[in-house]
Short mmCIF file of C-alpha atoms in Angstrom, two decimals:
data_model
loop_
_atom_site.label_atom_id
_atom_site.label_comp_id
_atom_site.label_asym_id
_atom_site.label_seq_id
_atom_site.Cartn_x
_atom_site.Cartn_y
_atom_site.Cartn_z
CA MET A 4 17.90 -3.31 22.04
CA LYS A 5 14.14 -3.94 22.14
CA PRO A 6 12.28 -2.01 19.41
CA LEU A 7 10.12 0.14 21.67
CA PHE A 8 13.04 1.10 23.88
CA ALA A 9 15.23 1.83 20.85
CA ALA A 10 12.49 3.99 19.30
CA LYS A 11 11.97 6.01 22.49
CA ARG A 12 15.69 6.53 22.91
CA PHE A 13 16.00 7.63 19.28
CA VAL A 14 13.27 10.25 19.68
CA ASP A 15 14.74 11.52 22.96
CA GLU A 16 18.21 11.78 21.47
CA TYR A 17 17.51 13.19 18.00
CA TYR A 18 14.10 14.89 18.28
CA PRO A 19 13.93 16.09 21.91
CA HIS A 20 11.84 19.15 21.02
CA CYS A 21 9.19 17.42 18.90
CA GLN A 22 5.56 17.62 19.96
CA ALA A 23 4.73 13.96 19.29
CA ALA A 24 6.07 10.70 17.87
CA VAL A 25 4.72 7.24 17.10
CA LEU A 26 6.33 3.88 16.33
CA ALA A 27 4.65 2.06 13.45
CA GLY A 28 5.29 -0.76 11.00
CA SER A 29 5.76 -4.49 11.26
CA VAL A 30 7.22 -4.47 14.79
CA VAL A 31 3.99 -2.92 16.05
CA ARG A 32 1.81 -5.44 14.22
CA GLY A 33 3.89 -8.38 15.42
CA GLU A 34 4.91 -9.18 11.84
CA ASP A 35 8.58 -8.22 12.09
CA THR A 36 11.30 -10.24 10.37
CA PRO A 37 15.10 -10.25 10.74
CA THR A 38 15.27 -7.41 8.20
CA SER A 39 12.47 -5.26 9.65
CA ASP A 40 13.16 -1.64 10.46
CA LEU A 41 11.60 0.83 12.86
CA ASP A 42 9.13 3.24 11.25
CA ILE A 43 8.89 6.40 13.33
CA VAL A 44 6.61 9.34 12.59
CA ILE A 45 7.67 12.64 14.16
CA PHE A 46 5.50 15.75 14.58
CA ASN A 47 7.62 18.87 14.99
CA SER A 48 6.27 22.42 14.94
CA GLN A 49 9.77 23.82 14.30
CA ILE A 50 10.03 22.54 10.73
CA GLU A 51 8.44 24.00 7.59
CA GLU A 52 8.84 21.13 5.11
CA ALA A 53 8.12 17.47 5.74
CA TYR A 54 11.01 15.12 5.11
CA ARG A 55 12.10 11.52 5.43
CA GLU A 56 15.45 10.04 6.34
CA SER A 57 17.01 6.64 7.00
CA ARG A 58 19.46 5.93 9.80
CA ILE A 59 21.00 3.00 11.67
CA GLU A 60 21.01 3.40 15.43
CA TYR A 61 21.21 0.93 18.34
CA GLY A 62 21.46 -1.96 15.89
CA TRP A 63 18.23 -0.99 14.11
CA PRO A 64 17.61 0.42 10.63
CA ILE A 65 15.24 3.34 11.26
CA GLU A 66 12.96 5.11 8.79
CA VAL A 67 11.93 8.53 10.09
CA PHE A 68 9.00 10.49 8.67
CA VAL A 69 9.11 14.05 9.99
CA HIS A 70 6.08 16.35 9.71
CA SER A 71 5.04 19.75 10.88
CA LEU A 72 1.71 20.07 12.68
CA THR A 73 0.02 20.71 9.32
CA SER A 74 2.10 18.95 6.62
CA TYR A 75 0.74 15.54 7.53
CA LYS A 76 -2.69 16.65 6.28
CA THR A 77 -1.31 17.08 2.75
CA TYR A 78 0.17 13.59 2.90
CA PHE A 79 -3.07 12.16 4.23
CA ARG A 80 -4.91 13.64 1.23
CA SER A 81 -2.26 12.46 -1.22
CA ASP A 82 -2.33 8.93 0.17
CA ALA A 83 -6.13 8.87 -0.05
CA GLU A 84 -6.06 10.02 -3.68
CA ARG A 85 -3.66 7.25 -4.69
CA ALA A 86 -5.63 4.78 -2.51
CA ARG A 87 -2.50 3.72 -0.60
CA PRO A 88 -2.86 5.13 2.93
CA SER A 89 0.71 4.62 4.14
CA LEU A 90 0.95 7.57 6.52
CA PRO A 91 -2.62 7.36 7.89
CA ARG A 92 -2.08 3.67 8.62
CA MET A 93 1.20 4.33 10.41
CA VAL A 94 -0.34 7.06 12.54
CA ALA A 95 -3.54 5.15 13.32
CA GLU A 96 -1.76 1.91 14.25
CA GLY A 97 1.33 3.50 15.78
CA ILE A 98 2.38 3.16 19.42
CA VAL A 99 2.76 6.53 21.11
CA LEU A 100 6.37 7.37 21.93
CA LYS A 101 5.77 10.99 22.91
CA ASP A 102 2.74 13.26 23.01
CA SER A 103 2.28 16.85 24.06
CA GLY A 104 -1.48 16.55 23.60
CA ILE A 105 -1.87 16.66 19.80
CA LEU A 106 -1.92 12.97 18.89
CA SER A 107 -5.50 12.20 19.81
CA ASN A 108 -6.86 14.46 17.07
CA VAL A 109 -4.30 13.32 14.51
CA LYS A 110 -4.97 9.66 15.23
CA ASN A 111 -8.71 10.28 14.91
CA GLU A 112 -8.18 11.94 11.52
CA ALA A 113 -6.15 8.94 10.36
CA ALA A 114 -8.69 6.41 11.64
CA GLU A 115 -11.61 8.23 10.00
CA LEU A 116 -9.78 8.37 6.67
CA LEU A 117 -9.00 4.65 6.82
CA HIS A 118 -12.61 3.84 7.68
CA GLU A 119 -14.00 5.91 4.80
CA GLY A 120 -11.91 4.12 2.20
CA PRO A 121 -10.89 5.59 -1.16
CA ALA A 122 -13.26 7.36 -3.51
CA LEU A 123 -15.13 4.96 -5.78
CA TRP A 124 -13.99 4.75 -9.38
CA SER A 125 -16.11 6.50 -11.97
CA GLU A 126 -17.75 4.44 -14.73
CA GLN A 127 -15.19 5.85 -17.15
CA THR A 128 -12.30 4.72 -14.98
CA VAL A 129 -13.77 1.23 -14.67
CA THR A 130 -14.05 1.08 -18.46
CA ILE A 131 -10.43 2.14 -18.93
CA LYS A 132 -9.22 -0.40 -16.38
CA ARG A 133 -11.31 -3.16 -18.03
CA TYR A 134 -9.63 -2.41 -21.32
CA MET A 135 -6.16 -2.40 -19.75
CA LEU A 136 -6.79 -5.77 -18.08
CA THR A 137 -8.12 -7.18 -21.34
CA ASP A 138 -5.07 -5.91 -23.20
CA ALA A 139 -2.60 -7.39 -20.71
CA LEU A 140 -4.50 -10.68 -20.65
CA GLY A 141 -4.33 -10.84 -24.44
CA ASP A 142 -0.59 -10.33 -24.28
CA LEU A 143 -0.22 -13.18 -21.80
CA ILE A 144 -2.37 -15.53 -23.85
CA GLY A 145 -0.61 -14.69 -27.10
CA THR A 146 3.06 -14.50 -26.23
CA GLN A 147 5.33 -17.46 -26.92
CA ASN A 148 8.23 -15.75 -25.19
CA GLU A 149 8.50 -17.07 -21.64
CA ALA A 150 10.71 -14.21 -20.50
CA GLU A 151 8.12 -11.67 -21.67
CA ALA A 152 5.35 -13.71 -20.05
CA LEU A 153 6.97 -13.29 -16.63
CA PHE A 154 6.62 -9.53 -16.76
CA ILE A 155 3.19 -9.57 -18.38
CA ALA A 156 2.07 -11.70 -15.43
CA ASN A 157 3.55 -9.10 -13.07
CA THR A 158 1.47 -6.43 -14.79
CA LEU A 159 -1.66 -8.55 -14.51
CA ALA A 160 -1.08 -9.24 -10.82
CA GLU A 161 -0.86 -5.51 -10.05
CA ALA A 162 -3.85 -4.70 -12.26
CA ILE A 163 -6.11 -7.48 -10.95
CA HIS A 164 -5.44 -6.55 -7.33
CA GLU A 165 -6.12 -2.89 -8.07
CA PHE A 166 -9.32 -3.61 -10.04
CA VAL A 167 -10.81 -5.89 -7.38
CA LEU A 168 -10.05 -3.59 -4.48
CA ARG A 169 -10.93 -0.28 -6.10
CA THR A 170 -14.23 -1.50 -7.54
CA ASN A 171 -15.11 -2.59 -4.01
CA GLY A 172 -14.10 0.68 -2.39
CA ARG A 173 -11.04 -0.74 -0.67
CA TRP A 174 -7.47 0.47 -0.23
CA ILE A 175 -4.80 -1.00 -2.50
CA GLY A 176 -1.22 -1.97 -1.73
CA ALA A 177 2.23 -2.23 -3.27
CA SER A 178 4.86 -4.96 -3.03
CA LYS A 179 4.10 -7.09 0.06
CA TRP A 180 1.05 -4.96 0.77
CA ILE A 181 -0.70 -6.31 -2.34
CA VAL A 182 -1.39 -9.64 -0.65
CA ARG A 183 -2.08 -7.98 2.71
CA ALA A 184 -4.64 -5.64 1.16
CA LEU A 185 -6.34 -8.53 -0.64
CA LYS A 186 -6.48 -10.58 2.57
CA GLU A 187 -8.07 -7.67 4.42
CA TYR A 188 -10.75 -7.64 1.72
CA ASP A 189 -11.33 -11.37 1.12
CA GLU A 190 -9.01 -14.14 2.33
CA ASP A 191 -10.44 -16.73 -0.06
CA PHE A 192 -9.85 -14.47 -3.05
CA ALA A 193 -6.35 -13.64 -1.79
CA ASP A 194 -5.51 -17.34 -1.50
CA ARG A 195 -6.73 -17.99 -5.03
CA PHE A 196 -4.81 -14.98 -6.33
CA VAL A 197 -1.56 -16.26 -4.78
CA GLU A 198 -2.24 -19.82 -5.95
CA VAL A 199 -2.68 -19.00 -9.65
CA PHE A 200 0.37 -16.76 -9.86
CA ASP A 201 2.47 -19.21 -7.87
CA ALA A 202 1.44 -21.97 -10.30
CA PHE A 203 2.41 -19.81 -13.26
CA TYR A 204 5.84 -18.89 -11.89
CA LYS A 205 6.58 -22.52 -10.96
CA THR A 206 5.16 -24.35 -13.98
CA GLY A 207 4.35 -21.75 -16.64
CA ASN A 208 0.66 -22.72 -16.55
CA ARG A 209 -1.35 -19.63 -17.49
CA GLU A 210 -4.85 -21.09 -17.23
CA GLY A 211 -5.39 -20.08 -13.62
CA ILE A 212 -4.49 -16.46 -14.33
CA ILE A 213 -6.74 -16.40 -17.39
CA ARG A 214 -9.73 -17.77 -15.45
CA LEU A 215 -9.10 -15.41 -12.54
CA THR A 216 -8.96 -12.37 -14.81
CA ASP A 217 -12.15 -13.38 -16.59
CA ASP A 218 -13.92 -13.94 -13.26
CA VAL A 219 -12.83 -10.51 -12.03
CA LEU A 220 -14.06 -8.83 -15.22
CA ALA A 221 -17.34 -10.77 -15.51
CA PRO A 222 -19.48 -8.58 -13.18
CA PHE A 223 -18.50 -5.53 -15.27
CA GLY A 224 -19.23 -6.98 -18.69
CA GLY A 225 -16.18 -9.17 -19.22
CA ARG A 226 -13.27 -8.43 -21.52
CA LEU A 227 -13.40 -5.13 -23.37
CA PHE A 228 -11.93 -4.36 -26.79
CA GLU A 229 -14.60 -3.85 -29.44
CA GLY A 230 -16.00 -0.32 -29.23
CA TYR A 231 -13.48 0.99 -26.72
CA SER A 232 -12.52 4.58 -27.43
CA VAL A 233 -10.75 7.41 -25.60
CA GLY A 234 -10.74 11.04 -26.62
CA LYS A 235 -12.81 10.61 -29.77
#
Protein backbone atom coordinates (compact mmCIF):
# COMPACT_ATOMS: atom_id res chain seq x y z
CA MET A 1 0.00 0.00 0.00
CA LYS A 2 1.34 3.46 -0.88
CA PRO A 3 2.56 5.36 2.21
CA LEU A 4 0.14 8.27 2.03
CA PHE A 5 -2.85 6.02 1.48
CA ALA A 6 -1.73 3.69 4.29
CA ALA A 7 -1.27 6.65 6.65
CA LYS A 8 -4.71 8.08 5.89
CA ARG A 9 -6.35 4.71 6.32
CA PHE A 10 -4.53 4.20 9.63
CA VAL A 11 -5.77 7.52 11.00
CA ASP A 12 -9.34 6.87 9.82
CA GLU A 13 -9.37 3.41 11.35
CA TYR A 14 -7.59 3.96 14.67
CA TYR A 15 -7.97 7.69 15.40
CA PRO A 16 -11.30 8.65 13.77
CA HIS A 17 -12.06 11.30 16.40
CA CYS A 18 -8.72 13.12 16.35
CA GLN A 19 -8.63 16.80 15.43
CA ALA A 20 -5.58 16.58 13.16
CA ALA A 21 -2.83 14.29 11.89
CA VAL A 22 0.31 14.62 9.78
CA LEU A 23 2.59 12.12 8.03
CA ALA A 24 6.28 12.89 8.51
CA GLY A 25 9.67 11.24 8.21
CA SER A 26 11.76 9.90 5.37
CA VAL A 27 8.82 8.98 3.11
CA VAL A 28 7.79 12.63 3.07
CA ARG A 29 11.31 13.84 2.29
CA GLY A 30 11.78 11.27 -0.46
CA GLU A 31 14.58 9.61 1.50
CA ASP A 32 12.80 6.36 2.37
CA THR A 33 14.60 3.02 2.34
CA PRO A 34 13.32 -0.57 2.43
CA THR A 35 13.28 -0.37 6.24
CA SER A 36 11.60 3.05 6.55
CA ASP A 37 8.51 3.41 8.67
CA LEU A 38 5.62 5.84 8.68
CA ASP A 39 5.90 8.60 11.30
CA ILE A 40 2.43 9.90 12.14
CA VAL A 41 1.70 12.72 14.57
CA ILE A 42 -1.83 12.74 15.98
CA PHE A 43 -3.55 15.66 17.75
CA ASN A 44 -6.42 14.46 19.92
CA SER A 45 -8.31 16.64 22.40
CA GLN A 46 -9.68 13.55 24.18
CA ILE A 47 -6.37 12.50 25.72
CA GLU A 48 -4.63 13.96 28.77
CA GLU A 49 -1.11 12.53 28.42
CA ALA A 50 0.98 12.39 25.28
CA TYR A 51 2.16 8.94 24.27
CA ARG A 52 3.95 7.04 21.54
CA GLU A 53 3.36 3.58 20.16
CA SER A 54 4.64 1.32 17.40
CA ARG A 55 2.43 -0.83 15.20
CA ILE A 56 2.56 -2.78 11.94
CA GLU A 57 -0.40 -2.19 9.66
CA TYR A 58 -0.96 -2.61 5.90
CA GLY A 59 2.59 -3.90 5.51
CA TRP A 60 4.11 -0.80 7.13
CA PRO A 61 5.88 -0.32 10.47
CA ILE A 62 4.18 2.76 11.93
CA GLU A 63 5.43 5.07 14.69
CA VAL A 64 2.58 7.08 16.18
CA PHE A 65 3.13 10.19 18.30
CA VAL A 66 -0.14 11.16 19.98
CA HIS A 67 -0.60 14.59 21.56
CA SER A 68 -3.34 16.60 23.13
CA LEU A 69 -3.95 20.12 21.82
CA THR A 70 -1.49 21.44 24.42
CA SER A 71 1.01 18.65 25.18
CA TYR A 72 2.92 19.22 21.96
CA LYS A 73 4.02 22.62 23.31
CA THR A 74 5.91 20.93 26.15
CA TYR A 75 7.65 18.65 23.66
CA PHE A 76 8.48 21.58 21.41
CA ARG A 77 10.18 23.31 24.36
CA SER A 78 11.99 20.15 25.43
CA ASP A 79 13.28 19.51 21.92
CA ALA A 80 14.49 23.12 21.67
CA GLU A 81 16.34 22.85 24.98
CA ARG A 82 18.20 19.72 23.89
CA ALA A 83 18.75 21.28 20.44
CA ARG A 84 17.21 18.27 18.65
CA PRO A 85 13.87 19.45 17.23
CA SER A 86 12.37 16.06 16.37
CA LEU A 87 8.70 16.89 16.90
CA PRO A 88 8.82 20.44 15.48
CA ARG A 89 10.52 19.10 12.36
CA MET A 90 7.93 16.36 11.92
CA VAL A 91 5.07 18.81 12.30
CA ALA A 92 6.58 21.50 10.08
CA GLU A 93 7.52 19.11 7.27
CA GLY A 94 4.57 16.75 7.66
CA ILE A 95 1.90 16.15 5.03
CA VAL A 96 -1.58 16.86 6.35
CA LEU A 97 -3.68 13.72 6.73
CA LYS A 98 -6.55 15.33 8.63
CA ASP A 99 -7.26 18.82 9.93
CA SER A 100 -10.20 20.29 11.77
CA GLY A 101 -8.67 23.77 11.51
CA ILE A 102 -5.90 23.65 14.15
CA LEU A 103 -2.87 22.65 12.10
CA SER A 104 -2.07 26.02 10.57
CA ASN A 105 -1.19 27.52 13.96
CA VAL A 106 0.69 24.44 15.12
CA LYS A 107 2.70 24.25 11.92
CA ASN A 108 3.54 27.96 12.23
CA GLU A 109 4.76 27.41 15.80
CA ALA A 110 6.98 24.55 14.60
CA ALA A 111 8.36 26.53 11.67
CA GLU A 112 9.16 29.56 13.83
CA LEU A 113 10.97 27.39 16.38
CA LEU A 114 13.04 25.73 13.66
CA HIS A 115 13.91 29.10 12.14
CA GLU A 116 15.02 30.57 15.47
CA GLY A 117 17.48 27.76 16.15
CA PRO A 118 18.67 26.71 19.61
CA ALA A 119 19.86 29.10 22.28
CA LEU A 120 23.53 29.99 21.91
CA TRP A 121 25.94 28.36 24.32
CA SER A 122 27.25 30.48 27.16
CA GLU A 123 30.99 31.17 27.40
CA GLN A 124 31.14 28.74 30.32
CA THR A 125 29.54 25.98 28.29
CA VAL A 126 31.95 26.56 25.41
CA THR A 127 34.84 26.28 27.86
CA ILE A 128 33.52 23.00 29.29
CA LYS A 129 33.00 21.56 25.82
CA ARG A 130 36.51 22.64 24.75
CA TYR A 131 37.94 20.78 27.70
CA MET A 132 35.88 17.67 26.96
CA LEU A 133 37.01 17.65 23.32
CA THR A 134 40.61 18.13 24.40
CA ASP A 135 40.32 15.27 26.87
CA ALA A 136 38.82 12.87 24.33
CA LEU A 137 41.40 13.88 21.72
CA GLY A 138 44.18 13.16 24.22
CA ASP A 139 42.73 9.73 24.83
CA LEU A 140 42.68 9.00 21.10
CA ILE A 141 46.24 10.19 20.60
CA GLY A 142 47.56 8.28 23.59
CA THR A 143 45.82 4.92 23.48
CA GLN A 144 47.61 1.91 22.02
CA ASN A 145 44.49 -0.21 22.34
CA GLU A 146 42.72 -0.32 18.99
CA ALA A 147 39.47 -1.57 20.49
CA GLU A 148 39.37 1.39 22.88
CA ALA A 149 40.27 3.76 20.04
CA LEU A 150 37.11 2.77 18.16
CA PHE A 151 34.88 4.03 20.94
CA ILE A 152 36.98 7.09 21.70
CA ALA A 153 36.54 8.02 18.04
CA ASN A 154 32.78 7.58 18.44
CA THR A 155 32.85 10.01 21.36
CA LEU A 156 34.86 12.52 19.34
CA ALA A 157 32.50 12.28 16.38
CA GLU A 158 29.49 13.11 18.58
CA ALA A 159 31.36 15.89 20.39
CA ILE A 160 32.81 17.53 17.27
CA HIS A 161 29.44 17.61 15.54
CA GLU A 162 27.80 19.08 18.63
CA PHE A 163 30.54 21.70 19.15
CA VAL A 164 30.49 22.92 15.55
CA LEU A 165 26.73 23.15 15.30
CA ARG A 166 26.00 24.61 18.73
CA THR A 167 28.70 27.27 18.52
CA ASN A 168 27.10 28.32 15.23
CA GLY A 169 23.57 28.38 16.59
CA ARG A 170 22.43 25.33 14.67
CA TRP A 171 20.38 22.27 15.58
CA ILE A 172 22.23 19.03 16.31
CA GLY A 173 21.34 15.46 15.42
CA ALA A 174 21.69 11.89 16.60
CA SER A 175 22.56 8.71 14.71
CA LYS A 176 21.91 9.32 10.99
CA TRP A 177 20.85 12.88 11.76
CA ILE A 178 24.42 13.79 12.74
CA VAL A 179 25.54 13.85 9.11
CA ARG A 180 22.24 15.38 7.95
CA ALA A 181 22.54 18.21 10.47
CA LEU A 182 26.14 18.87 9.45
CA LYS A 183 25.20 18.93 5.75
CA GLU A 184 22.43 21.44 6.46
CA TYR A 185 25.06 23.65 8.07
CA ASP A 186 28.05 23.19 5.73
CA GLU A 187 28.33 20.43 3.11
CA ASP A 188 32.10 20.83 2.73
CA PHE A 189 32.64 20.43 6.46
CA ALA A 190 30.26 17.45 6.53
CA ASP A 191 32.19 15.76 3.73
CA ARG A 192 35.48 16.29 5.56
CA PHE A 193 33.96 15.02 8.80
CA VAL A 194 32.80 11.80 7.13
CA GLU A 195 36.10 11.40 5.28
CA VAL A 196 38.35 11.53 8.36
CA PHE A 197 36.24 9.14 10.41
CA ASP A 198 35.83 6.78 7.46
CA ALA A 199 39.62 6.75 7.03
CA PHE A 200 40.10 5.96 10.71
CA TYR A 201 37.61 3.09 10.77
CA LYS A 202 39.07 1.59 7.57
CA THR A 203 42.79 2.09 8.17
CA GLY A 204 43.25 3.16 11.79
CA ASN A 205 44.79 6.47 10.69
CA ARG A 206 44.02 9.04 13.38
CA GLU A 207 45.72 12.07 11.82
CA GLY A 208 42.62 13.32 10.03
CA ILE A 209 40.57 13.27 13.23
CA ILE A 210 43.33 15.03 15.15
CA ARG A 211 43.62 17.82 12.56
CA LEU A 212 39.85 18.19 12.33
CA THR A 213 39.49 18.51 16.10
CA ASP A 214 42.27 21.09 16.28
CA ASP A 215 40.72 23.09 13.44
CA VAL A 216 37.34 23.07 15.19
CA LEU A 217 38.88 24.24 18.47
CA ALA A 218 41.21 26.86 16.96
CA PRO A 219 38.72 29.77 16.75
CA PHE A 220 37.99 29.31 20.48
CA GLY A 221 41.57 29.19 21.70
CA GLY A 222 42.54 25.64 20.76
CA ARG A 223 42.93 22.73 23.14
CA LEU A 224 42.18 23.43 26.78
CA PHE A 225 43.74 21.75 29.80
CA GLU A 226 46.03 24.08 31.74
CA GLY A 227 44.00 26.34 34.02
CA TYR A 228 40.67 24.59 33.49
CA SER A 229 38.61 24.47 36.67
CA VAL A 230 35.01 23.73 37.64
CA GLY A 231 33.41 24.49 40.96
CA LYS A 232 36.50 25.94 42.61
